[in-house]
Amino acid sequence: MYAAIRQFKAKPGSADALAERIKGAVPIISEVSGFMGYYVIYAPDDTVTAISVFNTVAEAQESNRRALAWIEDNLGPLVVGQANATAGPVIVHSLP
């Protein structure tokens, strides 16, 4: 299992607008082969972190490639600076 992680800083007070727009990214990410899950966290300091889970590192990297392009094309006015991304193996995981 591999996680793809994207992170960026949002303009203060844009959580609601971002949440609505980010829903548009779900099909872009979920259509990547091996997709297992997608989560977005909005921290109090306006840091947005999106985490996707896949079967292989290549799938996770492909999702990052697609997501970064989507962020640039769709979230520009709500983002401060550039988004960054990484992917790697999930080394600990637990479900109920």
GROMACS .gro file of C-alpha atoms in nm:
model
   96
    1MET     CA    1   0.000   0.000   0.000
    2TYR     CA    2   0.131   0.344  -0.101
    3ALA     CA    3   0.020   0.695  -0.011
    4ALA     CA    4   0.030   1.002  -0.232
    5ILE     CA    5   0.039   1.327  -0.037
    6ARG     CA    6  -0.020   1.677  -0.171
    7GLN     CA    7   0.007   1.986   0.046
    8PHE     CA    8  -0.040   2.359  -0.003
    9LYS     CA    9  -0.120   2.673   0.188
   10ALA     CA   10  -0.467   2.818   0.134
   11LYS     CA   11  -0.567   3.181   0.154
   12PRO     CA   12  -0.708   3.244   0.504
   13GLY     CA   13  -1.082   3.191   0.530
   14SER     CA   14  -1.111   2.988   0.210
   15ALA     CA   15  -1.196   2.650   0.366
   16ASP     CA   16  -1.557   2.638   0.247
   17ALA     CA   17  -1.474   2.744  -0.109
   18LEU     CA   18  -1.186   2.496  -0.121
   19ALA     CA   19  -1.397   2.210   0.009
   20GLU     CA   20  -1.651   2.266  -0.267
   21ARG     CA   21  -1.388   2.294  -0.541
   22ILE     CA   22  -1.177   2.003  -0.419
   23LYS     CA   23  -1.473   1.770  -0.465
   24GLY     CA   24  -1.400   1.816  -0.836
   25ALA     CA   25  -1.064   1.644  -0.792
   26VAL     CA   26  -1.215   1.321  -0.664
   27PRO     CA   27  -1.284   1.176  -1.013
   28ILE     CA   28  -0.935   1.274  -1.129
   29ILE     CA   29  -0.775   1.082  -0.842
   30SER     CA   30  -1.019   0.792  -0.811
   31GLU     CA   31  -0.987   0.693  -1.177
   32VAL     CA   32  -0.616   0.611  -1.130
   33SER     CA   33  -0.572   0.235  -1.124
   34GLY     CA   34  -0.528   0.090  -0.774
   35PHE     CA   35  -0.717   0.372  -0.600
   36MET     CA   36  -0.811   0.280  -0.241
   37GLY     CA   37  -0.909   0.606  -0.068
   38TYR     CA   38  -0.893   0.986  -0.063
   39TYR     CA   39  -0.879   1.222   0.236
   40VAL     CA   40  -0.840   1.599   0.266
   41ILE     CA   41  -0.743   1.780   0.587
   42TYR     CA   42  -0.771   2.155   0.642
   43ALA     CA   43  -0.548   2.260   0.935
   44PRO     CA   44  -0.607   2.570   1.150
   45ASP     CA   45  -0.302   2.737   0.991
   46ASP     CA   46  -0.469   2.708   0.645
   47THR     CA   47  -0.248   2.418   0.537
   48VAL     CA   48  -0.440   2.177   0.314
   49THR     CA   49  -0.320   1.817   0.295
   50ALA     CA   50  -0.468   1.563   0.056
   51ILE     CA   51  -0.385   1.197   0.102
   52SER     CA   52  -0.467   0.925  -0.149
   53VAL     CA   53  -0.395   0.555  -0.105
   54PHE     CA   54  -0.300   0.316  -0.388
   55ASN     CA   55  -0.167  -0.035  -0.447
   56THR     CA   56   0.165   0.066  -0.606
   57VAL     CA   57   0.408   0.356  -0.589
   58ALA     CA   58   0.364   0.417  -0.963
   59GLU     CA   59  -0.011   0.466  -0.910
   60ALA     CA   60   0.053   0.704  -0.620
   61GLN     CA   61   0.301   0.903  -0.830
   62GLU     CA   62   0.055   0.922  -1.120
   63SER     CA   63  -0.215   1.055  -0.888
   64ASN     CA   64   0.027   1.325  -0.768
   65ARG     CA   65   0.106   1.423  -1.126
   66ARG     CA   66  -0.265   1.456  -1.207
   67ALA     CA   67  -0.352   1.628  -0.880
   68LEU     CA   68  -0.078   1.891  -0.904
   69ALA     CA   69  -0.193   1.982  -1.256
   70TRP     CA   70  -0.554   1.997  -1.134
   71ILE     CA   71  -0.461   2.219  -0.838
   72GLU     CA   72  -0.278   2.459  -1.067
   73ASP     CA   73  -0.569   2.474  -1.313
   74ASN     CA   74  -0.853   2.492  -1.059
   75LEU     CA   75  -0.743   2.632  -0.724
   76GLY     CA   76  -0.504   2.913  -0.819
   77PRO     CA   77  -0.699   3.203  -0.667
   78LEU     CA   78  -0.737   3.016  -0.336
   79VAL     CA   79  -0.377   2.898  -0.298
   80VAL     CA   80  -0.073   3.081  -0.160
   81GLY     CA   81   0.247   2.966  -0.332
   82GLN     CA   82   0.301   2.627  -0.493
   83ALA     CA   83   0.159   2.288  -0.396
   84ASN     CA   84   0.408   2.011  -0.325
   85ALA     CA   85   0.372   1.635  -0.343
   86THR     CA   86   0.537   1.314  -0.232
   87ALA     CA   87   0.459   0.942  -0.243
   88GLY     CA   88   0.584   0.643  -0.049
   89PRO     CA   89   0.499   0.318   0.123
   90VAL     CA   90   0.250   0.314   0.408
   91ILE     CA   91   0.451   0.151   0.687
   92VAL     CA   92   0.183   0.152   0.961
   93HIS     CA   93  -0.190   0.131   0.914
   94SER     CA   94  -0.488   0.023   1.119
   95LEU     CA   95  -0.860  -0.014   1.066
   96PRO     CA   96  -1.127  -0.081   1.327
   0.00000   0.00000   0.00000
